[in-house]
XYZ file of C-alpha atoms in Angstrom:
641
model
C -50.043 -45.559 -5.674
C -50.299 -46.237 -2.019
C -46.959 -45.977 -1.307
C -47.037 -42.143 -3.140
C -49.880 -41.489 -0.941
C -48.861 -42.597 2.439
C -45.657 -40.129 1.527
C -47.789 -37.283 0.839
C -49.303 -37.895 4.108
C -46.544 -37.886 5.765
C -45.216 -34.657 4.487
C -48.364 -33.071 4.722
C -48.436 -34.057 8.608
C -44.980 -32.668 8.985
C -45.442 -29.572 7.442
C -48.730 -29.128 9.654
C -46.885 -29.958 12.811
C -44.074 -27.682 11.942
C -46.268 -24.927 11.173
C -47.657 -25.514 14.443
C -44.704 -25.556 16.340
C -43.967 -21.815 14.496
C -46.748 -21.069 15.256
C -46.868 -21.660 18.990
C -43.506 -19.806 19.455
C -44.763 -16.543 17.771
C -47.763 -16.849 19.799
C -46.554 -17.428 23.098
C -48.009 -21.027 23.496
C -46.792 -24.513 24.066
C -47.475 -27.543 22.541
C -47.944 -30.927 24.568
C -45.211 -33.821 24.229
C -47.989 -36.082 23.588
C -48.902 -34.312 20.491
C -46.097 -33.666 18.638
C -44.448 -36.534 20.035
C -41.001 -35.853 19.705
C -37.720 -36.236 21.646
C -36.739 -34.816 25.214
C -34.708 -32.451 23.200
C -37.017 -31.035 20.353
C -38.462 -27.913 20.272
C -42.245 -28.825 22.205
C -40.050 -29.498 25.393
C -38.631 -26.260 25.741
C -40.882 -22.856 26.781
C -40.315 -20.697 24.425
C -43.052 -17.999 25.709
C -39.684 -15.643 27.441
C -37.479 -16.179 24.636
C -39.834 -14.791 21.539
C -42.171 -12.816 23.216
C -42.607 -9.804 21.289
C -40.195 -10.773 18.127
C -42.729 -10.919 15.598
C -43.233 -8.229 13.048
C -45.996 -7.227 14.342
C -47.063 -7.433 17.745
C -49.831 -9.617 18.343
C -49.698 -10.964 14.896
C -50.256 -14.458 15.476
C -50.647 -15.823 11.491
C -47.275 -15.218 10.435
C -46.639 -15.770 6.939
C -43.892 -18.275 7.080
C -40.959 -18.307 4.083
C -41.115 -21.353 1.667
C -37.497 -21.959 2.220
C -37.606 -21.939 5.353
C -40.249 -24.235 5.620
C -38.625 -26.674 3.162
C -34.937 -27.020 4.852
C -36.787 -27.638 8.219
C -38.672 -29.985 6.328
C -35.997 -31.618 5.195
C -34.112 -31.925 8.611
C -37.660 -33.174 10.085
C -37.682 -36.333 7.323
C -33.308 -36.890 8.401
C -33.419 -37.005 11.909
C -37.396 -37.660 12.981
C -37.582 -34.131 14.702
C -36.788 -30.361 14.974
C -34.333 -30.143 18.194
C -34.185 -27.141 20.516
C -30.926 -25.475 18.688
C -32.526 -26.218 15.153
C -35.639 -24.301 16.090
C -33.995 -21.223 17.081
C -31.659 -20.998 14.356
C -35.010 -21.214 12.008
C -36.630 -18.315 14.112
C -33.582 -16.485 14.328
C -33.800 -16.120 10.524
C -37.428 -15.353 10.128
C -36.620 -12.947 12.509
C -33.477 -11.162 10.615
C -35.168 -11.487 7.338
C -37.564 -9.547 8.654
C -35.141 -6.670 10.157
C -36.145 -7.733 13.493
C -32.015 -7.827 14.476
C -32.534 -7.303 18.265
C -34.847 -10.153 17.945
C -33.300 -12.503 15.777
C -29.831 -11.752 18.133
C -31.966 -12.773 21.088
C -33.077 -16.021 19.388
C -29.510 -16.843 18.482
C -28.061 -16.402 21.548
C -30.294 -19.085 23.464
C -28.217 -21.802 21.102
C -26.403 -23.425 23.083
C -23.085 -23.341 21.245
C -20.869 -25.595 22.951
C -23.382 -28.614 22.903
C -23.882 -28.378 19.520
C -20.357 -27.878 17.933
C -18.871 -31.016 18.781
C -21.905 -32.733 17.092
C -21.481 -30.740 14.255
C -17.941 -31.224 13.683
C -18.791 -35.125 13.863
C -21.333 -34.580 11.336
C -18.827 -32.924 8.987
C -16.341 -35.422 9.230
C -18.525 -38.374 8.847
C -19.842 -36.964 5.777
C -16.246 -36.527 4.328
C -15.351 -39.982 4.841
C -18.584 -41.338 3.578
C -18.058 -39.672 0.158
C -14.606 -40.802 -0.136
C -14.252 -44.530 -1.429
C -11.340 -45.123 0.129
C -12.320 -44.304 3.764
C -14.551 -46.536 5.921
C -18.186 -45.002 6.578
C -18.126 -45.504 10.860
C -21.417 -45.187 10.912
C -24.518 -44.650 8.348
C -26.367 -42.534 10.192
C -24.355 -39.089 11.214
C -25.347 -37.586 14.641
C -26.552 -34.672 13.225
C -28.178 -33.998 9.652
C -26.189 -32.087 6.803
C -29.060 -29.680 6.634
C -28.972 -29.225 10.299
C -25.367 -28.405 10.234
C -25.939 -26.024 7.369
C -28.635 -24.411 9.739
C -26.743 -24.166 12.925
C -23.766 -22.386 11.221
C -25.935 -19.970 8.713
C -27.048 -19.215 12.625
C -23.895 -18.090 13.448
C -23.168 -16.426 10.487
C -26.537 -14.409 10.607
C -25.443 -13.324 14.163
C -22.319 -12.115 13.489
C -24.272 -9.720 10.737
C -26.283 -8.980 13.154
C -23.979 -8.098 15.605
C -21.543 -5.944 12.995
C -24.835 -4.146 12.667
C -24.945 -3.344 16.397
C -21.666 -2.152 16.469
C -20.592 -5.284 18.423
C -17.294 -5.821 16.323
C -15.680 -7.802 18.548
C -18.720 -10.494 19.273
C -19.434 -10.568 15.877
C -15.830 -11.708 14.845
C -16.213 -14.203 16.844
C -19.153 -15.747 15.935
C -18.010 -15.886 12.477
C -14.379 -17.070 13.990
C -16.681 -20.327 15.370
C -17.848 -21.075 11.815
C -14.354 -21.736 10.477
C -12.778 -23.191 13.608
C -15.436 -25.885 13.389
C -15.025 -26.638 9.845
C -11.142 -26.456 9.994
C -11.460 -28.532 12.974
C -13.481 -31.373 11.444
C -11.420 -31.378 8.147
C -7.940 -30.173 8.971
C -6.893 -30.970 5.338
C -8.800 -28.855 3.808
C -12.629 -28.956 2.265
C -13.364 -31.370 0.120
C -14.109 -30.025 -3.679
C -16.758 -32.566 -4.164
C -18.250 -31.923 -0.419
C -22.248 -31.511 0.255
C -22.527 -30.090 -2.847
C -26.249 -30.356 -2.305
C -26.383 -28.006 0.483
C -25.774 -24.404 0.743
C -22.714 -25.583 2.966
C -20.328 -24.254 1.019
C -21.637 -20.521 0.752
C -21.940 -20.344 4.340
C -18.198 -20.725 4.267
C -17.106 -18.230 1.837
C -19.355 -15.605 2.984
C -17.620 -16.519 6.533
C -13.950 -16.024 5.268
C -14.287 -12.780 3.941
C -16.178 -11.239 6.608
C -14.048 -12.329 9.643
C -11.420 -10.189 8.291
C -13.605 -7.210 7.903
C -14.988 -7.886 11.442
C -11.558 -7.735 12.725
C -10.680 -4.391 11.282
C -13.705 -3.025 12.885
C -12.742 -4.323 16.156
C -9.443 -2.810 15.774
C -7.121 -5.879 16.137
C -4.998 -5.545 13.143
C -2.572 -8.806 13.752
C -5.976 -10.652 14.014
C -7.028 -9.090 10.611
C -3.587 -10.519 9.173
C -4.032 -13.893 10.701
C -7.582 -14.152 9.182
C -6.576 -13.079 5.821
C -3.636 -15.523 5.605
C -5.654 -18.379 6.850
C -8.423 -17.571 4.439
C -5.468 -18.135 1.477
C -3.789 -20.866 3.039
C -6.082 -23.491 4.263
C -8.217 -25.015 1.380
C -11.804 -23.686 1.996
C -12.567 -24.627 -1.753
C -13.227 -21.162 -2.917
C -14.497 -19.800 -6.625
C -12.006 -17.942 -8.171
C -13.573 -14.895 -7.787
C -13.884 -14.795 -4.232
C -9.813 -15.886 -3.656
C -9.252 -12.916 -5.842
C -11.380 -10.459 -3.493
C -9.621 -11.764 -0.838
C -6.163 -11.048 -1.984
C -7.242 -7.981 -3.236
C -8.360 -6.930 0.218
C -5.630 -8.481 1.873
C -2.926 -6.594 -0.616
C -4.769 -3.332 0.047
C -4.511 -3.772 4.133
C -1.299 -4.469 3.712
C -0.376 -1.464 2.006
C -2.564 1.198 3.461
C -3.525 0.018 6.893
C -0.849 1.280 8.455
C 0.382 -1.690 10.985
C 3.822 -3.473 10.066
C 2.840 -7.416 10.097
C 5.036 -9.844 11.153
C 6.829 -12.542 8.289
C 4.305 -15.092 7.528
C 4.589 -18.595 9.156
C 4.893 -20.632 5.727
C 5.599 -24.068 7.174
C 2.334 -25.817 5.357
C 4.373 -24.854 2.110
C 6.942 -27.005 0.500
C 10.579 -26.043 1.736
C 12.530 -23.108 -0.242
C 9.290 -20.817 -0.594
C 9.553 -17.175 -0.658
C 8.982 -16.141 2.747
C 8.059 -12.486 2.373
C 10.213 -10.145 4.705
C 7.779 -7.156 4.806
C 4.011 -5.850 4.317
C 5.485 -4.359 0.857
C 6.932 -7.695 0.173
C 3.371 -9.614 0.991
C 1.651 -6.755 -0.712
C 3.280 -6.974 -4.402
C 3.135 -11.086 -4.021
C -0.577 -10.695 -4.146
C -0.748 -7.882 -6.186
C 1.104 -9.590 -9.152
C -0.762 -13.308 -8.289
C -3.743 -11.121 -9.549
C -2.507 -9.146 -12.104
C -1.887 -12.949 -13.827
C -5.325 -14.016 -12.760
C -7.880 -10.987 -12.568
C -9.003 -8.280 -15.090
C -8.967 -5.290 -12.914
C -7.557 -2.594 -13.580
C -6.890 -0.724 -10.611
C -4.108 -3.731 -9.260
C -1.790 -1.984 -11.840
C -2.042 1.584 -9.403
C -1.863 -0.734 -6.119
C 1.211 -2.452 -7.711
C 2.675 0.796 -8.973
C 2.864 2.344 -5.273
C 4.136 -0.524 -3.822
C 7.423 -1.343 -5.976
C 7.566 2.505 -6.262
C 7.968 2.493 -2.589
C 10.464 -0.207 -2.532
C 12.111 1.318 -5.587
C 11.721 -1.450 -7.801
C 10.667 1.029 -11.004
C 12.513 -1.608 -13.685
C 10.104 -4.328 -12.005
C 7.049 -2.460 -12.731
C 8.012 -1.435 -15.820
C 8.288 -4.982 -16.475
C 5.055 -5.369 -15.520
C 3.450 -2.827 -17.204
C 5.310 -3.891 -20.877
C 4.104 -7.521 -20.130
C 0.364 -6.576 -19.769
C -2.409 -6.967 -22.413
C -3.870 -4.028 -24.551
C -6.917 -4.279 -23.156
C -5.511 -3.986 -19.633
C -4.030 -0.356 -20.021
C -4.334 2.252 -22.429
C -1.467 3.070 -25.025
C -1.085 6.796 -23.108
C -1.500 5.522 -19.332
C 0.909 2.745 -20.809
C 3.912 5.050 -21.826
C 3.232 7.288 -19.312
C 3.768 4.671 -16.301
C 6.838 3.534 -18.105
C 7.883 7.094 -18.608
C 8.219 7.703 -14.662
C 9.378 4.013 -14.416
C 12.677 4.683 -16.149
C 12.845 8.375 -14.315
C 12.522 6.471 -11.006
C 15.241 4.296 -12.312
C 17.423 7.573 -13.650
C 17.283 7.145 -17.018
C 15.710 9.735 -18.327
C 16.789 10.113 -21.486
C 15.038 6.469 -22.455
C 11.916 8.530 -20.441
C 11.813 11.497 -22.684
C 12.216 9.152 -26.154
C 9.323 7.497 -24.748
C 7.533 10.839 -24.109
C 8.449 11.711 -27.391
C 7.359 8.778 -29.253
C 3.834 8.691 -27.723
C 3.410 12.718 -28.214
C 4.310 12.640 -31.852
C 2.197 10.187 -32.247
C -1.117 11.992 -30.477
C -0.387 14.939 -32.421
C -2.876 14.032 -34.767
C -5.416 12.434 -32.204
C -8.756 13.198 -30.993
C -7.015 13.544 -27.609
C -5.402 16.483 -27.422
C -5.234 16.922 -23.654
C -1.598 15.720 -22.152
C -0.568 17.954 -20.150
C 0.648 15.545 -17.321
C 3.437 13.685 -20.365
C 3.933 17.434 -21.607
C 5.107 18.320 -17.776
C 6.940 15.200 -17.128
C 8.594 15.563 -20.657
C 9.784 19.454 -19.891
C 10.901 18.588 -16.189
C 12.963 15.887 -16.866
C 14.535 18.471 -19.552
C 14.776 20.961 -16.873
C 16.078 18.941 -14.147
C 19.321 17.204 -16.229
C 19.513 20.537 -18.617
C 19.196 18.124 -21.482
C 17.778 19.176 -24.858
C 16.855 22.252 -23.777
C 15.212 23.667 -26.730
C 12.477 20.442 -26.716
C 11.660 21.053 -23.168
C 10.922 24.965 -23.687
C 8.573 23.532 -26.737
C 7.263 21.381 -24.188
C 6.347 23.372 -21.484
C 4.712 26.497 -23.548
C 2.281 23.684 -25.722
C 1.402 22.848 -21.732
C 0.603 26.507 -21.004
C -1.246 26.586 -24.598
C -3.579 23.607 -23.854
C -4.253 24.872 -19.961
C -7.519 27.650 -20.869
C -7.529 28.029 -16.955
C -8.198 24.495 -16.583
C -6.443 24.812 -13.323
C -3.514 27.677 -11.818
C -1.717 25.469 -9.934
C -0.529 23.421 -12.996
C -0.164 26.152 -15.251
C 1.984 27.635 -12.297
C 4.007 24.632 -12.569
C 4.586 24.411 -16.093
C 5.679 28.621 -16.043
C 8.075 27.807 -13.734
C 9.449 24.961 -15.740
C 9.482 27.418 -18.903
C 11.359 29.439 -16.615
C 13.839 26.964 -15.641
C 14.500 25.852 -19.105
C 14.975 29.483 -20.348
C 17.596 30.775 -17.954
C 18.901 27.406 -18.436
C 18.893 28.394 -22.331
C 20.293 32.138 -21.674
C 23.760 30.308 -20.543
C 24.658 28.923 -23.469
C 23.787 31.820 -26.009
C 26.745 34.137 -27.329
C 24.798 37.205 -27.957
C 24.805 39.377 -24.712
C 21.543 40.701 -26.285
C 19.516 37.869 -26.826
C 20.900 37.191 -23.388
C 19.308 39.507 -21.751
C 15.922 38.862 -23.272
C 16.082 35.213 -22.691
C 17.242 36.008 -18.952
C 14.102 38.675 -19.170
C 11.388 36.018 -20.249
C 12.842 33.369 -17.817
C 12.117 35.857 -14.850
C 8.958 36.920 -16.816
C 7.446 32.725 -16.166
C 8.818 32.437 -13.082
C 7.082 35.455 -11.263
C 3.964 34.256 -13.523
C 4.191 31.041 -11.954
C 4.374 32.549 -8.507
C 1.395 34.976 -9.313
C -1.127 31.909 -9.951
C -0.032 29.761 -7.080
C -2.493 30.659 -4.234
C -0.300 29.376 -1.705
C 3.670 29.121 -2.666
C 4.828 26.139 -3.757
C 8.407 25.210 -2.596
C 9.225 24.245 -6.025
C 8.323 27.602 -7.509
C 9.981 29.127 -4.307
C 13.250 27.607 -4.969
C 13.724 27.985 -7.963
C 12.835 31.697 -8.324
C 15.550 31.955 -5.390
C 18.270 30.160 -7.406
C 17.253 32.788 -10.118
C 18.037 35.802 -7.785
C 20.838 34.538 -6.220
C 22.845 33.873 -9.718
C 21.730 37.954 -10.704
C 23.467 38.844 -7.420
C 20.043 40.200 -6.086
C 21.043 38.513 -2.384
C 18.585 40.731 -0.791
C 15.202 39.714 -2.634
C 17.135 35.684 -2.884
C 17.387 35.948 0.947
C 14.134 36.378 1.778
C 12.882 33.666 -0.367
C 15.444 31.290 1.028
C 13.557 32.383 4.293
C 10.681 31.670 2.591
C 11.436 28.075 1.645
C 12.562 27.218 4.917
C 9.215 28.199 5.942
C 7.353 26.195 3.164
C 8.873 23.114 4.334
C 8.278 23.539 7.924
C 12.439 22.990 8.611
C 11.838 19.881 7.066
C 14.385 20.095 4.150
C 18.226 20.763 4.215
C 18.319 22.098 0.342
C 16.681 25.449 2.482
C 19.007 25.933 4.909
C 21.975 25.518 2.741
C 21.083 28.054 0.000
C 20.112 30.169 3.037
C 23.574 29.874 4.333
C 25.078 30.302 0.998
C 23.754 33.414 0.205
C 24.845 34.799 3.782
C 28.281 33.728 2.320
C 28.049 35.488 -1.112
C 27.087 38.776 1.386
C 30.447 38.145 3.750
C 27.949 37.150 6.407
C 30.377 34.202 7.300
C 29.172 33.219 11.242
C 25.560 33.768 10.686
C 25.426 31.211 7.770
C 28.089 28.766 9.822
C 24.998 29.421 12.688
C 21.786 28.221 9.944
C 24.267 25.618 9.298
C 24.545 24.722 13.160
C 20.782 24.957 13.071
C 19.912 22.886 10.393
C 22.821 19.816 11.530
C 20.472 20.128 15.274
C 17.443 19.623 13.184
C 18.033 16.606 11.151
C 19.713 12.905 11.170
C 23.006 11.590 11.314
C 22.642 10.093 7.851
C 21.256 13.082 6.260
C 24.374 15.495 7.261
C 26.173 15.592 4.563
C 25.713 18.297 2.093
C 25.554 20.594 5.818
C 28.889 19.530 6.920
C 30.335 20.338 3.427
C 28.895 23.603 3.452
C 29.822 24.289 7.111
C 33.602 23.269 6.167
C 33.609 25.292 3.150
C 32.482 28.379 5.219
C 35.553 27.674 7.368
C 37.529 27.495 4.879
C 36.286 31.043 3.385
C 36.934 31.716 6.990
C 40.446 30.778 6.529
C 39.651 28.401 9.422
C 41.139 25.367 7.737
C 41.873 23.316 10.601
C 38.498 23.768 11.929
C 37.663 23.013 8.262
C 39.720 19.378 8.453
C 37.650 18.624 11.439
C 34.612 19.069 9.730
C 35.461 17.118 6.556
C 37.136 14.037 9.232
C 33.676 14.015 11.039
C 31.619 13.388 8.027
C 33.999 10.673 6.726
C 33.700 8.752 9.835
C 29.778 9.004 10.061
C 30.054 8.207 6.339
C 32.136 4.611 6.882
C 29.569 4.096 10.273
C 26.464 4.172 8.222
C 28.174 2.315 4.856
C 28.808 -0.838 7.395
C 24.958 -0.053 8.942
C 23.200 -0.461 5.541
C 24.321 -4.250 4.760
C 21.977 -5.485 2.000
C 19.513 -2.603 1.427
C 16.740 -2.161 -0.489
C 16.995 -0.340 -4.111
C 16.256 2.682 -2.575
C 18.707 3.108 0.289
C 21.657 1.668 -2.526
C 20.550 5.034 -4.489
C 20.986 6.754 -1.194
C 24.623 4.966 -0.877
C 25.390 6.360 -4.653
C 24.713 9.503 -3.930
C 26.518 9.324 -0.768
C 30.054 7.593 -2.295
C 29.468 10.863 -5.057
C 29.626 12.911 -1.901
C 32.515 11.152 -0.234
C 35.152 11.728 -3.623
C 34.396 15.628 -3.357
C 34.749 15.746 0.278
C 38.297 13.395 -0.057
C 39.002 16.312 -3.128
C 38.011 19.066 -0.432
C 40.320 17.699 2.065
C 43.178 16.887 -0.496
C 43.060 20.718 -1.078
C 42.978 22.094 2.491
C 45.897 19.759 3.076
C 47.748 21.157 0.125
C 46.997 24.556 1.197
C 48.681 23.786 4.659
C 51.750 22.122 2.299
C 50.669 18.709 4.014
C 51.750 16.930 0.911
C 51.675 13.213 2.299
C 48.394 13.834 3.755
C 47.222 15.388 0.411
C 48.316 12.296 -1.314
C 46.525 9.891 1.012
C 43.611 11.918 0.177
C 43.473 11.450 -3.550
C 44.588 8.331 -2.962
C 41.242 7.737 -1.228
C 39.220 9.227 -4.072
C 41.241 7.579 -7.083
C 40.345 4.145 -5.153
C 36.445 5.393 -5.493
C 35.759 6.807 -8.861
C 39.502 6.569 -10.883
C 38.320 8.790 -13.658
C 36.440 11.791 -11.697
C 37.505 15.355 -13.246
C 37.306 17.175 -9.954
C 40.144 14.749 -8.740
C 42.585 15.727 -11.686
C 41.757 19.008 -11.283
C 42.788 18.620 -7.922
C 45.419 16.758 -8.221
C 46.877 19.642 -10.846
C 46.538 22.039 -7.867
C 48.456 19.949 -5.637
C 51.619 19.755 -7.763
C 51.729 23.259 -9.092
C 51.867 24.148 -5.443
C 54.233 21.846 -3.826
C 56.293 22.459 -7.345
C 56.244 26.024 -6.050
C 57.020 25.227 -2.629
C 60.229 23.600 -3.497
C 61.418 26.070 -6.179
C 60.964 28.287 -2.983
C 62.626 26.923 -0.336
C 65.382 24.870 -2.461
C-alpha cells in the first residue's frame, strides 16, 4: 500500500509540474531551475516568452484546457527519461497548437526544434530498440539516449509540420519535412522495419501516414522524378505497411504513371534478386501495379486503369485475359462481354467480337435492361466496317435508333450513319435495279439524318456521306465535303487529302490533285507517306507520266526498307503498323510490275513480282498482274517476231 501511494504521488507531482510548465509557456512566464529541477536542457531553461507569445486560442487565455493525450504521452516520456527536454516541449505545443487550427502558430513552435541535434539521437534510439527486441543481437546499452515515446513525439512533429506547411502552400518545405521522417528511420534500420517493432507506440502510423504523403507533397512542388523516387521507395524498402495502405500506394503510383504526363526513367531494381522484370517504360511500371492489385484489391475501377494502359500498348489479348480471369462479382456480365468485345476488335477479330455481341444481346432480350445501345453500335460498326453480315448489322443499328427517344443526337447521329453505311453497303449486292434504288434512297435518307442531328460535323459522318457522293458521281457536292473533312481534322489526317485528290482525278483535274497530294506529303511524316505516294504515282500514271510514276513507287520502297530496319523489336502496335505497311508494299511491287510491263521492261517486271511473290505467295492482285504481264509481252512478240 505504500509503495501504490508513493507512485500516485509521484504521478500526481508530475502531472502538476507539467501542467505548470504548459502553463508558463502559454502565459508568457518562466519557471525557476530550482523548482522544477530539471536538466540544463529541459524545457524551464529555455525562455519561451518570444517563441509562444500570442499562440494560444485565445489571446490572453491563460487556463488552457490541455488534451488528455497529450498530457499522458508527455507523461510518459517524463517517468522514461526524468524530464521534458527543450525539443520535446515544442513538439507537445506545436500540437496543441495545430489541433487547435492555430497552423501559423504551431509552424512557429516547430521550427524552433532544433533538427539536426535531435536526429542523430533519434536514429540511436531506433536502432537500440531494434536490437533490444531481437534475441539474437546484443542490447549495447539498457537505457536508449532518447525515449521511444520521445522519438514518436519528435517525428509526429515533423509530420504535423509538413501538414502544416502543405496547408500554406509551402510544397517544397513541407516535402521535406516529411522526407526527414523516413530518412531517419531508413537510416537507423536500413533493412527494413521490424514487423514486431514498438508496437506499443503510435510509431508505426507516423510512418505510413509519412510514405504516402511525401509523394503527394512532391507533386505539389512540381518535381515529378522526385514523386517517382518517393513512390518506388515507399514499395521497395520494408516500412511494414497494412495491406491496405501498399495497395493505395500502388494505386496512386499506377495512376501517376499513366496520367501524369512525365516519362520516368527504368527503375533501379538491384535490391531484387537477379533476372527480375525490369520495366522498360511508365506503361510497363503502370500495368505491373495495376495487375499486382487486380490479384490483391477489390476495386473496381483498376480494371478501366488496366484497360487504357495495355490498350495503349496494344496488348487487347492480355486484357482480355484479364478480364475472362476475373470474379463475377468484380464485373458485370454486360461490362464483361462488352470489354472483351472491343478486346478482340483491338486484336482484329471481329467476327469472335460480334458472336460475343450476339450472344450477350440475345440473351438481354428478355431482361429488365433494355438499354444497350453502346454493344448495339459496336455490334453494327464492326458489320459496317468489314461489310460482314450485313443484314444483322442494319437490324442492329435501327433497334439503336428505336431505343434512343432523344436520349442524346449525337449518338443517334452515329448510329444513322451506320444504318447508312450498312444500306448502301446492302444496295450492292441486290439484283433488282428497283429495290436498288430504294435501298440506295434510304441509305442517303440516314446519312443526311445523321448529319442533320450532329450540331457540329463529325468527321465520321463527313466521310462517309462523301464516299456516298463520290460513288453516285455527284463530284461537285463530294468535293466540297472532302474540303470539309480536311477541315474537321485540322490537316491532321491523310484519308482527307487523298479522297480530295481522288475526286479531282475522277473530274480530269490531274495537277491540282498531284498539288493536295504535294500538300499533304509537306504536312506529315516520313513513315506515314504511303497511301500519298501511291496516289501521287497513280495520278502520274493517269498522267501517262510513268517514269515520273517509277520514281514515285522507288522512293516509297526505299523509305519503306529504311523504317522496316528502324522498328527492330516493336511494340504490338507498331508490328500492326508493319502489317499494314508489308500489305502496302505487295500492291506498290504489283503497281510497279505493271508500269514496267507497260514500258515492255519485262526483266524488270519480273523482278517486281518476284518481290511480291517472296511477300505474300498467294495474293490475287499479283496473279492478276502477273496475267497482264504475259498477255502483253505474248503480244509484243507475236508483233515484232
Amino acid at each position: 500500500m505504500r509503495a501504490k501511494s508513493l507512485i500516485s504521488k509521484k504521478k500526481f507531482s508530475i502531472r502538476r509540474e507539467l501542467r505548470k510548465m504548459i502553463k508558463c509557456v502559454c502565459s508568457k512566464e518562466k519557471l525557476s531551475v530550482d523548482e522544477l529541477n530539471y536538466s540544463s536542457e529541459s524545457l524551464a531553461t529555455r525562455d519561451y516568452s518570444a517563441t509562444a507569445s500570442g499562440y494560444s486560442s485565445r489571446p490572453g487565455e491563460n487556463d488552457t484546457k490541455l488534451d488528455n493525450s497529450n498530457i499522458e504521452e508527455a507523461e510518459s516520456s517524463l517517468r522514461e527519461s526524468g524530464y521534458l527536454n527543450y525539443e520535446e516541449a515544442r513538439a507537445l505545443l506545436g500540437r496543441l497548437e495545430y489541433q487547435k487550427g492555430n497552423i501559423e502558430a504551431a509552424l512557429h513552435v516547430f521550427e524552433g526544434i532544433d533538427i539536426a541535434a535531435v536526429i542523430p539521437k533519434m536514429k540511436m534510439s531506433i536502432s537500440r530498440k531494434c536490437e533490444s527486441n531481437n534475441k539474437r543481437s546484443p542490447q549495447r546499452d539498457s537505457v536508449p539516449s532518447m525515449s521511444i515515446h520521445a522519438v514518436s513525439l519528435l517525428l509526429e512533429a515533423f509530420f504535423l509540420k509538413a501538414k502544416s506547411l502543405q496547408t500554406l502552400g509551402r510544397f517544397q518545405e513541407a516535402a521535406q519535412s516529411c522526407k526527414t521522417i523516413l530518412d531517419t528511420v531508413e537510416s537507423a534500420l536500413p533493412e527494413g522495419w521490424p514487423e514486431n517493432f514498438v508496437s506499443d507506440c503510435k510509431l508505426q502510423e507516423i510512418v505510413t501516414n509519412s510514405v504516402e504523403l511525401l509523394p503527394e507533397l512532391w507533386n505539389l512542388a512540381g518535381s515529378p522524378q522526385d514523386v517517382i523516387l518517393s513512390f518506388r521507395k515507399a514499395l521497395l524498402y520494408h516500412w511494414n505497411l497494412d495491406t491496405e495502405s501498399t495497395a493505395r500506394i500502388q494505386k496512386e503510383f499506377a495512376l501517376f504513371l499513366l496520367y501524369s504526363g512525365y516519362e520516368a526513367d527504368s527503375p533501379s531494381l538491384r535490391s531484387q534478386l537477379n533476372g527480375s522484370f525490369v520495366p522498360r517504360n511508365n506503361i510497363e511500371e503502370a500495368v505491373l501495379l495495376l495487375l499486382i492489385l487486380l490479384r490483391n484489391s477489390k476495386d473496381r475501377s483498376i480494371i478501366h486503369h488496366l484497360s487504357f494502359a495495355l490498350s495503349v500498348c496494344g496488348e487487347f489479348m492480355t486484357l482480355a485475359q484479364q478480364v475472362e480471369e476475373l470474379l463475377p462479382e468484380t464485373m458485370e456480365r454486360r461490362e464483361r462481354y462488352y470489354t472483351l468485345a472491343l478486346c478482340y476488335c483491338g486484336k482484329g477479330e471481329h467476327i469472335v467480337a460480334l458472336d460475343l455481341l450476339r450472344n450477350l444481346l440475345k440473351n438481354r432480350e428478355n431482361s429488365v435492361y433494355s438499354d444497350c445501345i453502346e454493344e448495339l453500335l459496336l455490334a453494327s460498326k464492326i458489320c459496317a466496317d468489314n461489310k460482314v453480315c450485313i443484314e444483322d448489322g442494319i437490324k442492329f443499328s435501327s433497334k439503336a435508333i428505336s431505343q434512343m427517344h432523344g436520349k442524346c443526337n449525337q449518338i443517334e447521329a452515329i448510329a444513322n450513319c451506320l444504318l447508312g453505311v450498312l444500306l448502301s453497303a446492302k444496295s450492292k449486292s441486290v439484283t433488282s435495279e428497283s429495290e436498288k434504288v430504294l435501298i440506295q434512297s434510304q441509305a442517303f435518307s440516314a446519312l443526311k439524318a445523321s448529319e442533320k442531328l450532329m450540331k457540329e460535323n463529325d468527321p465520321y459522318i463527313v466521310l462517309n456521306l462523301c464516299l456516298e457522293y463520290a460513288e453516285h458521281r455527284k463530284l461537285r457536292i463530294a468535293y466540297d465535303h472532302a474540303k470539309k473533312l480536311i477541315k474537321l481534322e485540322g490537316g491532321s489526317s491523310i484519308s482527307g487529302y487523298i479522297l480530295l485528290a481522288r475526286i479531282l482525278s475522277a473530274q480530269k483535274k490531274f495537277v491540282d490533285a498531284e498539288i493536295v497530294i504535294d500538300a499533304a506529303l509537306d504536312q506529315s511524316g516520313k513513315w506515314d507517306q504511303g497511301e500519298l505516294l501511291r496516289t501521287k504515282a497513280k495520278i502520274q500514271i493517269a498522267q501517262g507520266r510513268l517514269k515520273n510514276a517509277i520514281e514515285t513507287y522507288t522512293f516509297f520502297l526505299a523509305i519503306l526498307q529504311v523504317h522496316n530496319k528502324n522498328l527492330g523489336t516493336a511494340n504490338k502496335v507498331m508490328k500492326c503498323k508493319r502489317n499494314r505497311d508489308r500489305r502496302l508494299e505487295v500492291e506498290v511491287w504489283h503497281d510497279l510490275a505493271n508500269v514496267y510491263t507497260a514500258l515492255s521492261r519485262w526483266h524488270d517486271a519480273e523482278i517486281c513480282l518476284a518481290k511480291s511473290q517472296a511477300i505474300d505467295p498467294y495474293s490475287a492482285s499479283r496473279l492478276h498482274s502477273t496475267g497482264i504481264y504475259i498477255l502483253l509481252m505474248l503480244k509484243f512478240m507475236f508483233t515484232y517476231f
